[in-house]
Short mmCIF file of C-alpha atoms in Angstrom, two decimals:
data_model
loop_
_atom_site.label_atom_id
_atom_site.label_comp_id
_atom_site.label_asym_id
_atom_site.label_seq_id
_atom_site.Cartn_x
_atom_site.Cartn_y
_atom_site.Cartn_z
CA MET A 451 172.72 69.73 -95.04
CA ALA A 452 173.46 67.51 -97.98
CA MET A 453 172.85 63.82 -97.74
CA THR A 454 175.57 61.29 -98.32
CA SER A 455 176.28 60.80 -102.03
CA GLU A 456 173.77 58.58 -103.88
CA ILE A 457 176.59 57.10 -105.95
CA SER A 458 177.34 53.54 -104.90
CA ILE A 459 180.57 52.73 -103.08
CA ALA A 460 181.72 50.80 -106.15
CA GLY A 461 181.06 53.85 -108.32
CA ILE A 462 182.94 56.12 -105.92
CA LEU A 463 185.91 53.73 -105.82
CA ALA A 464 185.99 53.48 -109.62
CA SER A 465 185.72 57.23 -110.23
CA SER A 466 188.34 57.91 -107.57
CA ALA A 467 190.75 55.41 -109.16
CA ILE A 468 190.26 56.83 -112.66
CA SER A 469 190.82 60.42 -111.54
CA ALA A 470 193.87 59.36 -109.53
CA CYS A 471 195.33 57.59 -112.57
CA PHE A 472 194.83 60.69 -114.73
CA LEU A 473 196.56 62.78 -112.08
CA GLN A 474 199.46 60.29 -112.02
CA LEU A 475 199.93 60.61 -115.79
CA CYS A 476 200.11 64.39 -115.51
CA THR A 477 202.37 64.67 -112.47
CA LEU A 478 204.74 61.69 -112.73
CA PRO A 479 207.59 63.74 -114.34
CA LEU A 480 207.63 66.02 -111.29
CA ASP A 481 207.40 63.03 -108.98
CA THR A 482 210.35 61.38 -110.75
CA ALA A 483 212.38 64.58 -110.35
CA LYS A 484 211.45 64.72 -106.66
CA VAL A 485 212.61 61.13 -106.11
CA ARG A 486 215.94 61.82 -107.85
CA LEU A 487 216.50 64.96 -105.79
CA GLN A 488 215.79 63.19 -102.53
CA LEU A 489 217.98 60.21 -103.39
CA GLN A 490 220.84 62.29 -104.70
CA LYS A 491 224.10 61.65 -102.94
CA ARG A 492 225.75 64.99 -102.37
CA ALA A 493 229.52 64.99 -102.81
CA ALA A 494 231.55 66.34 -99.89
CA GLU A 495 233.03 69.11 -102.02
CA GLY A 496 229.91 70.25 -103.77
CA SER A 497 226.34 69.58 -104.74
CA GLY A 498 225.07 66.78 -106.98
CA LYS A 499 224.17 66.99 -110.63
CA TYR A 500 220.48 67.64 -110.02
CA LYS A 501 219.69 71.26 -109.17
CA GLY A 502 216.11 72.24 -108.45
CA LEU A 503 212.89 70.64 -109.61
CA LEU A 504 212.81 72.01 -113.16
CA GLY A 505 216.57 71.61 -113.51
CA THR A 506 216.23 67.94 -112.56
CA VAL A 507 213.44 67.46 -115.11
CA ALA A 508 215.64 69.02 -117.80
CA THR A 509 218.68 66.91 -116.81
CA ILE A 510 216.73 63.65 -116.88
CA ALA A 511 215.15 64.51 -120.25
CA ARG A 512 218.53 65.49 -121.74
CA GLU A 513 220.54 62.52 -120.43
CA GLU A 514 217.96 59.74 -120.50
CA GLY A 515 215.30 60.89 -122.94
CA LEU A 516 211.91 62.48 -122.42
CA LEU A 517 210.15 59.18 -121.68
CA ALA A 518 212.47 58.62 -118.71
CA LEU A 519 210.36 61.18 -116.85
CA TRP A 520 207.55 58.63 -116.89
CA LYS A 521 209.62 55.83 -115.39
CA GLY A 522 207.44 53.84 -113.06
CA ILE A 523 204.20 54.77 -114.82
CA ILE A 524 202.89 51.16 -114.85
CA PRO A 525 203.29 50.54 -111.09
CA GLY A 526 202.24 54.16 -110.62
CA LEU A 527 198.90 53.40 -112.27
CA HIS A 528 198.66 50.17 -110.27
CA ARG A 529 199.24 52.24 -107.14
CA GLN A 530 196.61 54.82 -107.98
CA CYS A 531 193.98 52.21 -108.81
CA ILE A 532 194.44 50.74 -105.34
CA TYR A 533 195.61 53.64 -103.18
CA GLY A 534 193.81 56.47 -104.96
CA GLY A 535 190.60 54.52 -105.24
CA LEU A 536 190.50 53.36 -101.62
CA ARG A 537 191.76 56.47 -99.82
CA ILE A 538 189.22 58.72 -101.55
CA GLY A 539 186.44 56.22 -102.15
CA LEU A 540 186.27 55.03 -98.53
CA TYR A 541 186.60 58.49 -96.97
CA GLU A 542 182.94 59.50 -96.99
CA PRO A 543 181.59 56.12 -95.80
CA VAL A 544 184.18 55.95 -93.00
CA LYS A 545 183.55 59.56 -92.01
CA ALA A 546 179.79 59.00 -91.94
CA PHE A 547 180.26 55.86 -89.86
CA LEU A 548 182.51 57.66 -87.39
CA ALA A 549 180.10 60.57 -87.13
CA ARG A 550 177.25 58.07 -86.47
CA SER A 551 175.10 59.93 -88.96
CA TYR A 552 174.01 59.74 -92.57
CA TYR A 553 174.66 63.49 -92.86
CA VAL A 554 178.35 63.61 -93.64
CA GLU A 555 178.63 67.36 -92.94
CA ASP A 556 177.85 66.71 -89.30
CA GLY A 557 181.37 65.36 -88.79
CA SER A 558 183.77 67.47 -86.77
CA LEU A 559 187.28 68.30 -87.96
CA PHE A 560 188.57 65.53 -85.70
CA THR A 561 186.23 63.04 -87.37
CA LYS A 562 187.43 64.14 -90.82
CA VAL A 563 191.09 63.83 -89.85
CA PHE A 564 190.60 60.43 -88.22
CA ALA A 565 188.59 59.09 -91.18
CA ALA A 566 191.31 60.21 -93.60
CA LEU A 567 194.02 58.67 -91.42
CA VAL A 568 192.17 55.33 -91.44
CA THR A 569 191.49 55.27 -95.19
CA GLY A 570 195.03 56.42 -96.00
CA ALA A 571 196.54 53.68 -93.84
CA ILE A 572 194.32 50.95 -95.28
CA ALA A 573 194.93 52.07 -98.85
CA ILE A 574 198.73 52.24 -98.68
CA ALA A 575 198.97 48.98 -96.72
CA LEU A 576 197.45 47.27 -99.76
CA ALA A 577 199.29 49.41 -102.33
CA ASN A 578 202.78 49.31 -100.78
CA PRO A 579 204.19 46.79 -103.34
CA THR A 580 203.22 49.10 -106.21
CA ASP A 581 204.69 52.11 -104.42
CA LEU A 582 207.96 50.27 -103.80
CA VAL A 583 208.33 49.22 -107.44
CA LYS A 584 207.41 52.69 -108.71
CA VAL A 585 210.08 54.42 -106.63
CA ARG A 586 212.74 51.83 -107.45
CA LEU A 587 212.12 52.26 -111.18
CA GLN A 588 212.16 56.06 -110.85
CA ALA A 589 215.46 55.88 -108.99
CA GLU A 590 217.25 53.99 -111.76
CA GLY A 591 219.64 56.08 -113.85
CA LYS A 592 220.20 56.51 -117.54
CA ALA A 593 220.69 53.77 -120.09
CA GLY A 594 224.13 52.17 -119.96
CA THR A 595 224.20 52.08 -116.17
CA LEU A 596 223.47 48.93 -114.20
CA ARG A 597 219.74 48.20 -114.15
CA ARG A 598 218.08 45.78 -111.79
CA TYR A 599 214.72 45.61 -113.53
CA ASP A 600 213.44 45.45 -117.12
CA GLY A 601 210.05 46.85 -116.24
CA ALA A 602 207.30 46.89 -113.67
CA PHE A 603 206.24 43.25 -113.86
CA ASN A 604 209.88 42.11 -113.97
CA ALA A 605 210.49 44.23 -110.86
CA TYR A 606 207.66 42.55 -108.96
CA TYR A 607 208.97 39.12 -109.99
CA THR A 608 212.63 39.91 -109.27
CA ILE A 609 211.92 41.38 -105.84
CA VAL A 610 209.89 38.34 -104.80
CA LYS A 611 212.44 35.90 -106.25
CA GLN A 612 215.55 37.56 -104.80
CA GLU A 613 214.25 39.14 -101.60
CA GLY A 614 211.09 37.22 -100.75
CA LEU A 615 207.41 38.12 -100.84
CA ALA A 616 207.65 40.20 -97.66
CA ALA A 617 210.15 42.49 -99.39
CA LEU A 618 207.27 44.03 -101.34
CA TRP A 619 206.21 45.55 -98.04
CA THR A 620 209.65 47.01 -97.30
CA GLY A 621 209.21 50.37 -95.58
CA ILE A 622 205.54 49.70 -94.80
CA VAL A 623 205.65 51.45 -91.41
CA PRO A 624 206.99 54.84 -92.59
CA ASN A 625 204.90 54.51 -95.74
CA ILE A 626 201.72 54.08 -93.70
CA ALA A 627 202.76 57.00 -91.50
CA ARG A 628 203.55 59.20 -94.49
CA ASN A 629 200.46 58.42 -96.55
CA ALA A 630 198.04 58.41 -93.64
CA ILE A 631 199.34 61.81 -92.54
CA ILE A 632 199.27 63.26 -96.06
CA ASN A 633 195.82 61.82 -96.70
CA ALA A 634 194.53 63.33 -93.47
CA ALA A 635 196.08 66.70 -94.29
CA GLU A 636 194.70 66.63 -97.83
CA LEU A 637 191.20 65.21 -97.51
CA ALA A 638 190.31 66.68 -94.12
CA SER A 639 191.59 70.15 -95.05
CA TYR A 640 189.82 70.00 -98.43
CA ASP A 641 186.58 68.93 -96.80
CA HIS A 642 186.85 71.56 -94.06
CA LEU A 643 187.98 74.38 -96.34
CA LYS A 644 185.11 73.68 -98.72
CA GLU A 645 182.62 73.97 -95.89
CA ILE A 646 184.17 77.28 -94.78
CA ILE A 647 184.17 78.66 -98.35
CA LEU A 648 180.52 77.69 -98.87
CA LYS A 649 179.60 79.81 -95.84
CA LEU A 650 181.12 82.91 -97.45
CA PRO A 651 178.79 85.28 -99.34
CA GLY A 652 178.66 84.64 -103.07
CA PHE A 653 180.13 81.13 -103.01
CA THR A 654 178.17 78.07 -104.06
CA ASP A 655 179.13 74.43 -104.74
CA THR A 656 180.89 75.17 -108.05
CA VAL A 657 184.16 74.22 -109.74
CA LEU A 658 185.76 77.42 -108.38
CA THR A 659 184.92 76.43 -104.81
CA HIS A 660 186.41 72.97 -105.31
CA LEU A 661 189.49 74.49 -106.98
CA ILE A 662 190.19 76.89 -104.10
CA ALA A 663 189.66 74.15 -101.52
CA GLY A 664 191.87 71.80 -103.54
CA LEU A 665 194.71 74.32 -103.74
CA GLY A 666 194.58 74.84 -100.00
CA ALA A 667 194.47 71.10 -99.37
CA GLY A 668 197.48 70.54 -101.62
CA PHE A 669 199.47 73.16 -99.72
CA PHE A 670 198.66 71.55 -96.36
CA ALA A 671 199.44 68.05 -97.65
CA VAL A 672 202.87 69.00 -99.03
CA SER A 673 203.82 71.12 -96.03
CA ILE A 674 202.91 68.44 -93.50
CA GLY A 675 204.02 65.39 -95.47
CA SER A 676 207.39 66.53 -96.83
CA PRO A 677 209.45 65.81 -93.65
CA VAL A 678 208.09 62.26 -93.51
CA ASP A 679 208.65 61.87 -97.25
CA VAL A 680 212.37 62.58 -96.89
CA GLY A 681 212.77 59.77 -94.38
CA CYS A 682 210.90 57.32 -96.59
CA GLN A 683 213.84 57.21 -99.01
CA VAL A 684 214.99 54.14 -97.09
CA LYS A 685 212.32 51.95 -98.68
CA ASN A 686 214.40 51.80 -101.87
CA ASP A 687 216.94 49.65 -100.03
CA GLY A 688 216.44 46.03 -99.12
CA ARG A 689 216.43 46.86 -95.42
CA PHE A 690 214.35 48.93 -93.06
CA SER A 691 213.92 49.81 -89.43
CA ILE A 692 212.33 52.67 -87.55
CA GLN A 693 215.78 53.65 -86.31
CA GLU A 694 217.08 53.80 -89.88
CA HIS A 695 214.12 55.92 -90.93
CA LEU A 696 214.72 58.44 -88.16
CA ARG A 697 218.48 58.38 -88.67
CA LEU A 698 218.07 59.21 -92.35
CA LEU A 699 215.62 62.00 -91.62
CA PHE A 700 217.85 63.69 -89.03
CA GLN A 701 220.95 63.14 -91.16
CA ASN A 702 219.28 65.02 -94.01
CA ILE A 703 218.39 67.87 -91.67
CA GLU A 704 221.91 68.01 -90.24
CA VAL A 705 223.62 68.03 -93.64
CA ARG A 706 221.20 70.11 -95.69
CA GLY A 707 219.08 71.91 -93.13
CA THR A 708 215.37 72.36 -93.60
CA THR A 709 215.93 72.70 -97.39
CA CYS A 710 215.97 68.89 -97.51
CA PHE A 711 212.17 69.09 -97.26
CA LEU A 712 211.87 71.16 -100.43
#
C-alpha cells in the first residue's frame, strides 16, 4: 500500500489549480457551445440556430469571431483556481481523514464517494460567483446585441451593484448538488478504476493507467451530471428556487426528451 502523498497540501492545491486552469483553456470552446445549446430557446415551429456541439462551435466562430469561443475565460480561470484546486487538492486529505488511516488506499468506495462529495461542495460554494459570471458571459450573443457586461470584473461589479452581493451566489443549491455529484462521480470512479486496473496483470502506475482511469471517470461524470446540469440553466437569471430548478429540468425532458441531456 502506498502512503499518502509527501507533497504538502499547499503544493497539491497549487498543482491542482494549475492543471485545472490548463484544462479550462483547452476545453472552454466546447463548454461555451454546451452553454449555448442548453440555453437555446427552441421555436415552436422548428429548432434553434445551434445544431450539435461542433455545429454550435462553427456558428459561434462564424457569427461572433473565433475568440468568442473563449468568452468567460477570465472568470473560468478564477473558478478553476478555487474550485479545481480545492476539489482535487482536498480529496486525498479528506479521504484519509474519513478512512481514519494514513493509508489512503484503505478507503472503501463509499469513503471515496463521500470525500469527493464533501470537497466538491466546499469548492463550489466558494467558487459560485466565478461560475455565475463565467456562464453569464458565455451566454451573451454576438456583437451588436444588447450586452450587460464589458468583461469579467465589470460583471462582478455590475451584479453586486444591481442585484446585491448575495446575487453572486444565485443558484448555489443546484450548483452544489451538480458539482458535488459530478466531483464524486469523477474522483471516486477515477480512484477506484485506477485501483482495479493496477490489479490487472501487466499494469503498473504509469501514464497509460492514469489515462484509462481518467477516460472512465470522465464518462461517469458526464453521464451522471448531465441531468443536473440541464436544470442549472436557471442560475443565469436573477431568480432561483428549488421548484424552478425542477420545473426547468422536467420541462426540458417533456419538450425535448432525454436528448436534452446531450
